[in-house]
Coordinates of C-alpha atoms and ligand atoms in Angstrom, one line a residue:
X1 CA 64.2 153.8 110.9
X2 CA 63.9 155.4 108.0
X3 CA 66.8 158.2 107.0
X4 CA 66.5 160.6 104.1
X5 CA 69.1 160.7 101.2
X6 CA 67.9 163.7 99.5
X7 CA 64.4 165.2 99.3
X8 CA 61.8 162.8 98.5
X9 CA 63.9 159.8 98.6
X10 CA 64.6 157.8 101.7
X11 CA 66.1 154.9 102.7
X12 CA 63.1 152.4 104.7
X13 CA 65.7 149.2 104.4
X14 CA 66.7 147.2 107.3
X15 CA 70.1 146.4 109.3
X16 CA 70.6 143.6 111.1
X17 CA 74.0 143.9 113.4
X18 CA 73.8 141.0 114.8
X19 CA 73.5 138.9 111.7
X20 CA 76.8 136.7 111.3
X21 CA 76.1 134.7 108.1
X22 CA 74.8 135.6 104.7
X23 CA 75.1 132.9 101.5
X24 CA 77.7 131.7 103.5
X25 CA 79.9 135.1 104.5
X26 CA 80.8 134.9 108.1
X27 CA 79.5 138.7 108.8
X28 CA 81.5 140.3 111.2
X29 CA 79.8 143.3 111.1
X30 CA 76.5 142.3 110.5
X31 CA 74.0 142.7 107.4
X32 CA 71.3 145.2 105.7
X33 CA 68.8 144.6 103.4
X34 CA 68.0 148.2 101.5
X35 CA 64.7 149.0 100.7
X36 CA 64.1 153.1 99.2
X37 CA 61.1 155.1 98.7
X38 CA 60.4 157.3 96.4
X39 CA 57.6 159.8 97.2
X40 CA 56.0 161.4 94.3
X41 CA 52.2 161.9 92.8
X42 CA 52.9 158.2 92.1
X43 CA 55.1 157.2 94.8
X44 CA 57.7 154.0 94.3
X45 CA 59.5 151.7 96.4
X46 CA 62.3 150.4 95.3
X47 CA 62.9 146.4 96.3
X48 CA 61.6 145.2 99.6
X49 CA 62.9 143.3 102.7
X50 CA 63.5 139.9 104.3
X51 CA 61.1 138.3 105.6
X52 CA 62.0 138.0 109.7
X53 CA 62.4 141.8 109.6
X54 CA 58.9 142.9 108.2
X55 CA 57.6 144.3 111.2
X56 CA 60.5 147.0 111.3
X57 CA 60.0 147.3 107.9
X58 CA 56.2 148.2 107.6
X59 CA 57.5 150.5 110.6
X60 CA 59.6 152.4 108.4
X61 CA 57.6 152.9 105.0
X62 CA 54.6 154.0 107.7
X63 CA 57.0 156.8 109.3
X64 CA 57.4 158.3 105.4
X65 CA 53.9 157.5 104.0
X66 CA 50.4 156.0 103.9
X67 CA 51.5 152.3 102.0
X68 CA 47.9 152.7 100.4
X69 CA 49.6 155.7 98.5
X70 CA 52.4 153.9 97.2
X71 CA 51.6 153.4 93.3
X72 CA 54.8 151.1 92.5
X73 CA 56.9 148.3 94.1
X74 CA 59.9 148.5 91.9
X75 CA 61.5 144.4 92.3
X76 CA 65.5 144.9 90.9
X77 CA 65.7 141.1 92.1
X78 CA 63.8 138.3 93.3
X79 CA 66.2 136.6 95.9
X80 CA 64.0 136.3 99.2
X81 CA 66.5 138.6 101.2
X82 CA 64.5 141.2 99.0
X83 CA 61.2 139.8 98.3
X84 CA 61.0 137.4 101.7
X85 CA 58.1 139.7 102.8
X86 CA 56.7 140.7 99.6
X87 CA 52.9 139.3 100.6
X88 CA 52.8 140.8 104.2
X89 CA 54.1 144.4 102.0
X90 CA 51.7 143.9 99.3
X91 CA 49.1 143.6 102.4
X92 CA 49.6 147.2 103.2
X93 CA 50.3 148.5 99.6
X94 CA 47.0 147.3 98.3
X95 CA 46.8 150.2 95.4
X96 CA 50.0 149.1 94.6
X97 CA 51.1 147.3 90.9
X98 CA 54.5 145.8 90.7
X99 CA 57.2 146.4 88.1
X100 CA 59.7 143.7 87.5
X101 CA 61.1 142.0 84.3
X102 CA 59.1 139.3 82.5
X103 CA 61.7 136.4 84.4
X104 CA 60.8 138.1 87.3
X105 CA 57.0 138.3 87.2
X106 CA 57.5 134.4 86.6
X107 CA 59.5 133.8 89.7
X108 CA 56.9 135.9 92.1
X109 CA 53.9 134.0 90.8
X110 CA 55.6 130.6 91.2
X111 CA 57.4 131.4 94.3
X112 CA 54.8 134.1 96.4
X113 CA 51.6 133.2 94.3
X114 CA 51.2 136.9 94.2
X115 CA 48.0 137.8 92.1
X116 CA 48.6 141.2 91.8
X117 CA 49.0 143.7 88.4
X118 CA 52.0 143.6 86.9
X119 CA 53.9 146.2 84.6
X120 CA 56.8 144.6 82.6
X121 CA 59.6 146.7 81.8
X122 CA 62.4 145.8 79.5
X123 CA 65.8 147.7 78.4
X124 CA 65.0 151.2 78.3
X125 CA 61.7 151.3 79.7
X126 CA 60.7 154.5 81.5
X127 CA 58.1 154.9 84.3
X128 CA 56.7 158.3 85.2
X129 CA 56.2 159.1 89.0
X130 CA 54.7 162.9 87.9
X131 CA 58.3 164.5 88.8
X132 CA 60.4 161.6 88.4
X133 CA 61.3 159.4 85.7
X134 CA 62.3 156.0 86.4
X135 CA 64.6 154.2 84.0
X136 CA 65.2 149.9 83.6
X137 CA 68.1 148.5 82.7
X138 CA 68.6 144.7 82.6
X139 CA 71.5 143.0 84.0
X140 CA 70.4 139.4 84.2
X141 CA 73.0 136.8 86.1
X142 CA 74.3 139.8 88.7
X143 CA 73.2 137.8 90.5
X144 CA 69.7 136.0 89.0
X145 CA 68.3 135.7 85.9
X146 CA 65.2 138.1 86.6
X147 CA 67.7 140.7 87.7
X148 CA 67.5 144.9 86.5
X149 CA 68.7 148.0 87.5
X150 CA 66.4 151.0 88.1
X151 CA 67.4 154.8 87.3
X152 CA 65.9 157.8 88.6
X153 CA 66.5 159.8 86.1
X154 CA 66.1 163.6 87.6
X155 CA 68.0 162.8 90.8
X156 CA 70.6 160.9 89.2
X157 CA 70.2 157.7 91.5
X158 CA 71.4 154.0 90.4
X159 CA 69.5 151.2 92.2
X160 CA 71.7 148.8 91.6
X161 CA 70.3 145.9 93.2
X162 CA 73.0 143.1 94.5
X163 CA 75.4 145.2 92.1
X164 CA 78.1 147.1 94.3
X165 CA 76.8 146.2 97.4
X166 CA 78.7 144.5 100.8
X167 CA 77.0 142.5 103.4
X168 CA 77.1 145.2 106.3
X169 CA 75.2 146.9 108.5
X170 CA 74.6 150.5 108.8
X171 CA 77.4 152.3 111.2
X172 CA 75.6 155.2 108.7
X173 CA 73.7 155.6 105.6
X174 CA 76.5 157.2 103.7
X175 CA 79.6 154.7 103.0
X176 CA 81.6 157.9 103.6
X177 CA 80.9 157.7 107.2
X178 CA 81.6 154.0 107.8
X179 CA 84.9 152.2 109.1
X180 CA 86.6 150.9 105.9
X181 CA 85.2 147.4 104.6
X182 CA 87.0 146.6 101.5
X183 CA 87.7 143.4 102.5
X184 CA 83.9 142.8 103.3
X185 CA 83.1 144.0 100.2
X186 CA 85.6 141.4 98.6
X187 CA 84.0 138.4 100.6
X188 CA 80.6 139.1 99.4
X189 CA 81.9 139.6 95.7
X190 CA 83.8 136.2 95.5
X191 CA 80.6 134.6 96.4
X192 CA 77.6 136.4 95.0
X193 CA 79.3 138.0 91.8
X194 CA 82.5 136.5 91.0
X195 CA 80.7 133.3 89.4
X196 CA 79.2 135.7 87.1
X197 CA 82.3 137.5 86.5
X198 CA 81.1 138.8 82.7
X199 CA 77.7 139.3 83.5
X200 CA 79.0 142.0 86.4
X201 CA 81.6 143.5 83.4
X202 CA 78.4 143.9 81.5
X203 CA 76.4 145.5 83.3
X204 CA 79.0 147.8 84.9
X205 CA 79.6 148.8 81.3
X206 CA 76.1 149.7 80.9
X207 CA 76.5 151.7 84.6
X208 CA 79.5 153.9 83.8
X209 CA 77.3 155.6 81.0
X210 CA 75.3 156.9 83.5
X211 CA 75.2 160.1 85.8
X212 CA 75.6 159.4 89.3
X213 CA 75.1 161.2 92.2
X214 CA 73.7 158.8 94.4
X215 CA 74.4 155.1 94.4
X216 CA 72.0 152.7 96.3
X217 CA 72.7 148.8 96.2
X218 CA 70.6 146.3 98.0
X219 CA 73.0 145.4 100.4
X220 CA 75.4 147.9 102.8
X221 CA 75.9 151.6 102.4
X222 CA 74.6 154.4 100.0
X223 CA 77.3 155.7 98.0
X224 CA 77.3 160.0 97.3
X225 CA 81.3 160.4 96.9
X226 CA 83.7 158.9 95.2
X227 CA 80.9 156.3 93.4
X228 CA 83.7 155.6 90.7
X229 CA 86.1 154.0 93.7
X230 CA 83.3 151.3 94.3
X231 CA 82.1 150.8 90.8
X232 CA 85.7 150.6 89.8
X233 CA 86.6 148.2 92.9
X234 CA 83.8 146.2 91.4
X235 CA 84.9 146.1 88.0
X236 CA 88.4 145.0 89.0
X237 CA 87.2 142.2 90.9
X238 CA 85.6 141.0 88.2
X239 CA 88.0 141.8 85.3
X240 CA 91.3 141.6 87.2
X241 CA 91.2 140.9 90.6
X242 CA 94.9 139.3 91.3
X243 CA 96.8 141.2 93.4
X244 CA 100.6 140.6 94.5
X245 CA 100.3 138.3 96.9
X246 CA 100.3 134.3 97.2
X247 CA 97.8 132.0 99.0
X248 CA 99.3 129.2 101.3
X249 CA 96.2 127.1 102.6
X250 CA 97.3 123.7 104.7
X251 CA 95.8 121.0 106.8
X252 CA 98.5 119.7 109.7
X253 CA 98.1 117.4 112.3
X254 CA 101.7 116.7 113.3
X255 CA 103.1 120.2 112.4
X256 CA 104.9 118.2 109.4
X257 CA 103.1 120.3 106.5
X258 CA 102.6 123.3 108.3
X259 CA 106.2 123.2 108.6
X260 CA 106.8 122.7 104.9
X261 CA 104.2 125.8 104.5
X262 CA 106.4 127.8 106.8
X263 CA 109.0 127.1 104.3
X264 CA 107.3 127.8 101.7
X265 CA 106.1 131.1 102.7
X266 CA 109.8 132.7 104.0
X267 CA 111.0 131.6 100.8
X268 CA 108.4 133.8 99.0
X269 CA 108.6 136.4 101.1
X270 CA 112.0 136.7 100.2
X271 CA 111.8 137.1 96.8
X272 CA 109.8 140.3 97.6
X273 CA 106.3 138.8 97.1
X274 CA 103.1 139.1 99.8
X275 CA 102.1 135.7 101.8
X276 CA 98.6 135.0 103.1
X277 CA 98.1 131.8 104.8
X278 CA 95.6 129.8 106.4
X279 CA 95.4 126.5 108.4
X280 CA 92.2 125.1 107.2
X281 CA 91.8 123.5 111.0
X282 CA 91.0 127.1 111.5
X283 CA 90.0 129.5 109.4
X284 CA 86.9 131.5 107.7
X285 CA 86.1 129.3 104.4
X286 CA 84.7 132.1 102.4
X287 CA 87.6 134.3 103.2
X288 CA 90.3 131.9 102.2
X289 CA 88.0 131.7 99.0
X290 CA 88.6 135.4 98.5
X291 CA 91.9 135.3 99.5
X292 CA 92.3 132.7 96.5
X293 CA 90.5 135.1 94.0
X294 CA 92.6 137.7 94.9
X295 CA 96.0 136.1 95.2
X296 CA 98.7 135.3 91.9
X297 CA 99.5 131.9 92.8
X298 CA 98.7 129.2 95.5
X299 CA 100.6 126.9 97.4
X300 CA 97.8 123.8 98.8
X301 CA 99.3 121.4 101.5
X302 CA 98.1 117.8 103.5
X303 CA 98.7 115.5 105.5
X304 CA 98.1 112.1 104.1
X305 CA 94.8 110.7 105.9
X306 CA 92.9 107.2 104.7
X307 CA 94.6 107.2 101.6
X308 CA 94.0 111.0 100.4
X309 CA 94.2 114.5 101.4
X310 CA 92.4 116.2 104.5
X311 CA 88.4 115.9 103.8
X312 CA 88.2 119.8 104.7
X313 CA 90.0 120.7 101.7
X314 CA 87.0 119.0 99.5
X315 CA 85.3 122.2 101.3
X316 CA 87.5 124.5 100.2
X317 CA 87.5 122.9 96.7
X318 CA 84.1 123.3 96.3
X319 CA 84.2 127.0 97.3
X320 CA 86.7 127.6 94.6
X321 CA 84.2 126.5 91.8
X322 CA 82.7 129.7 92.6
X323 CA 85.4 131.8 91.9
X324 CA 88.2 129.8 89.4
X325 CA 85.5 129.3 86.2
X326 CA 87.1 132.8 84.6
X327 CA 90.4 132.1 85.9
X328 CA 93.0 130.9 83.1
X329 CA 95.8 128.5 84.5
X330 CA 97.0 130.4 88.2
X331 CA 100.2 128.9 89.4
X332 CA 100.0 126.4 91.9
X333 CA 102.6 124.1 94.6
X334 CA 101.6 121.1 96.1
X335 CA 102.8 120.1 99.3
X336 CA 101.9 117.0 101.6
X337 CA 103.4 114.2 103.9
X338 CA 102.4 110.5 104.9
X339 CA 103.3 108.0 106.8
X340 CA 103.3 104.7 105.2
X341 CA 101.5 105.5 101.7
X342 CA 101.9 108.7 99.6
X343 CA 98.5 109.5 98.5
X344 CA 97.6 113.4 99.4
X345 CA 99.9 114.9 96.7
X346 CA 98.6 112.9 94.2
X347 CA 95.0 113.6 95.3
X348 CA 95.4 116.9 95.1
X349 CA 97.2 117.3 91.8
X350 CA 94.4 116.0 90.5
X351 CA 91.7 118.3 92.3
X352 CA 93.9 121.5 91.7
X353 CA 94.0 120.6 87.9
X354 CA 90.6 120.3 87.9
X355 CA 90.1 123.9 89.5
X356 CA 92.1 125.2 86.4
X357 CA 95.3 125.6 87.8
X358 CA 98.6 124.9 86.7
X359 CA 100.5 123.3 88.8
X360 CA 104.2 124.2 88.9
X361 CA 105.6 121.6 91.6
X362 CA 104.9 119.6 94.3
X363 CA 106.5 118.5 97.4
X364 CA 106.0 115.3 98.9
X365 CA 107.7 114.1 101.9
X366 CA 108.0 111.2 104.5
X367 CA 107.1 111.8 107.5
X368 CA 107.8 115.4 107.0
X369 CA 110.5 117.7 106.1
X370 CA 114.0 117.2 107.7
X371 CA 117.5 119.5 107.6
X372 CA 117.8 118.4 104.5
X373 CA 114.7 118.8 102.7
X374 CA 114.4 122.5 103.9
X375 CA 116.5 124.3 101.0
X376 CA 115.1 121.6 98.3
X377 CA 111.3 123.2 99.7
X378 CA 112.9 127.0 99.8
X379 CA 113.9 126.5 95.9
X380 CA 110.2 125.1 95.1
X381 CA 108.9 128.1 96.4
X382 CA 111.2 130.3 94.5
X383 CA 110.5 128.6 91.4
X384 CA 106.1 129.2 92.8
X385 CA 107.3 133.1 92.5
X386 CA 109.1 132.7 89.0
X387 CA 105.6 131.1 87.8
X388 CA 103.7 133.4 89.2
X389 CA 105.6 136.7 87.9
X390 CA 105.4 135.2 84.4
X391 CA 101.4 134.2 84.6
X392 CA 99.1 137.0 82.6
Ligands
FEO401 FE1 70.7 140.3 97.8 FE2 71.0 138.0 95.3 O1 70.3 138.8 96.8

């Protein structure tokens, strides 16, 4: 349904509540793909939707406006969750050219066979709607290469594409009027932006000389206060996103290194530090992911199992690529047990060195951690703290 956000412009995107995965977020609280319209003697819309919701799409540009009116299609970004249903929309907007970057004209012919006019815009490039002015700015690699931001310059609105935005659905138009959803917000970062860490600095660089009353990414809510808090909450993220807190992520069977993790974790929180910890038996991936972009230090922990550590932590490594490519050297502990052959520790020393950390210790025990080993394990995590205080 489409809602207004000021005259003339409208929101015609699409929630979907019950959606519980995008890129590989768990969603709790759903998704939305934004879609805007901006009526004018040449009216635009700005992006357009996902293919299994075009029906309640089409619904929504038709409650605003006669499609055969719209002048523009304005494509910030070529990823399907905004062009999925470009064809069926280019179907009703048949006067309709589209305006995209050169990359992106080259991805909708290969990928849509579209055979449609184009208008290429570059940095700078303005587009008048009669009253309106549209502005492009590129920001390629946030989170494609084809990717651009798109100004209304009058009305002082930022499309920013994938750029600020947080797989939610619509509890309202305005984020000032949703439940908090930092940590939502954080989840979708660490996967779609965080690899591109400078790219995002760049082009946020690029947004803070602009005037802003309205913000509008592709994904969650549309920002009218306090647009500095998310843009700001987006730059740290990318910048500096460590907070004071330590990730402690084991695999147990037995309880042996969960019990070492235990350890581990009351000895941390004793010197005053923050603990987050997961069992990886049970957890949400992507959120441990964050949880490791955000964190000062880590602490990784196995059981020995057919000569190496727990096969879920391959998972877990492969999530961190994503995140630990602008990340310089983050203290880490290694902790296992075995049976009859040591072979998790040394596995994943040499994993965790690969994911550029540094790794300050390791603990490596038989069978698992008696009386005894419990003070040795409760100085290792000290010394985890004393790393992790001197890193950056
Ligand atoms: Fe929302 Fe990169 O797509």
């Amino acid at each position: 349904m489409a809602e207004e956000i000021k005259e003339d412009v409208y929101w015609i995107g699409v929630d979907n509540p019950q959606g519980r995965d995008f890129h590989g977020v768990s969603t709790p609280r759903g998704g939305s793909y934004n879609s805007f319209l901006i009526v004018d003697d040449k009216p635009a819309i700005i992006d357009s939707t996902n293919k299994p919701f075009i029906k309640e799409y089409i619904s929504s540009l038709k409650s605003k406006i006669d499609p055969l009116k719209v002048a523009y299609i304005i494509i910030n970004h070529v990823e399907p969750d905004h062009t999925g249903a470009i064809n069926q929309v280019l179907d009703e907007c048949k006067n309709a050219k589209i305006v995209c970057t050169e990359k992106c004209k080259e991805f909708l012919i290969s990928g849509y066979y579209i055979e449609r006019e184009f208008v290429v815009v570059k940095e700078n490039d303005e587009i008048s709607l009669g009253k309106k002015t549209l502005a492009f700015y590129m920001d390629p690699m946030v989170h494609w290469p084809e990717t651009m931001l798109t100004y209304a310059k009058e009305d002082k609105i930022l499309f920013s594409g994938d750029l600020f935005g947080t797989e939610v659905a619509h509890e309202a138009l305005f984020a000032d009027e949703m439940r908090p959803f930092a940590e939502l917000t954080r989840d979708y970062f660490a996967i779609v932006m965080r690899p591109f860490a400078p790219a995002v600095k760049s082009a946020i660089d690029k947004v803070n000389k602009l005037e802003m009353d309205f913000l509008c990414p592709s994904h969650g809510p549309v920002y009218r206060k306090d647009i500095d808090k998310i843009i700001g909450y987006y730059e740290r993220l990318a910048v500096d996103p460590e907070e004071d807190k330590i990730l402690i992520v084991y695999y147990s069977v037995w309880h042996s290194s969960q019990k070492i993790a235990n350890q581990i974790a009351q000895s941390i929180i004793e010197q005053g530090f923050n603990v987050v910890m997961y069992n990886l038996a049970d957890c949400n991936m992507i959120e441990v992911m964050a949880q490791a972009m955000t964190s000062k230090g880590v602490a990784f922990g196995s059981l020995t199992i057919l000569g190496s550590y727990h096969p879920m932590f391959d998972a877990l490594f492969g999530l961190l690529r994503f995140i630990n490519q602008h990340q310089s050297k983050k203290p880490a502990l290694v902790f296992g047990t075995y049976g009859w052959g040591s072979a998790s520790v040394p596995k994943l020393r040499q994993k965790i060195e690969e994911l550029n950390y540094n790794i300050v210790d390791e603990i490596d025990l038989h069978w698992g951690p008696k009386k005894d080993d419990l003070t040795a394990i409760h100085e290792k995590g000290k010394k985890l703290v004393e790393e992790v205080q001197k890193w950056k």
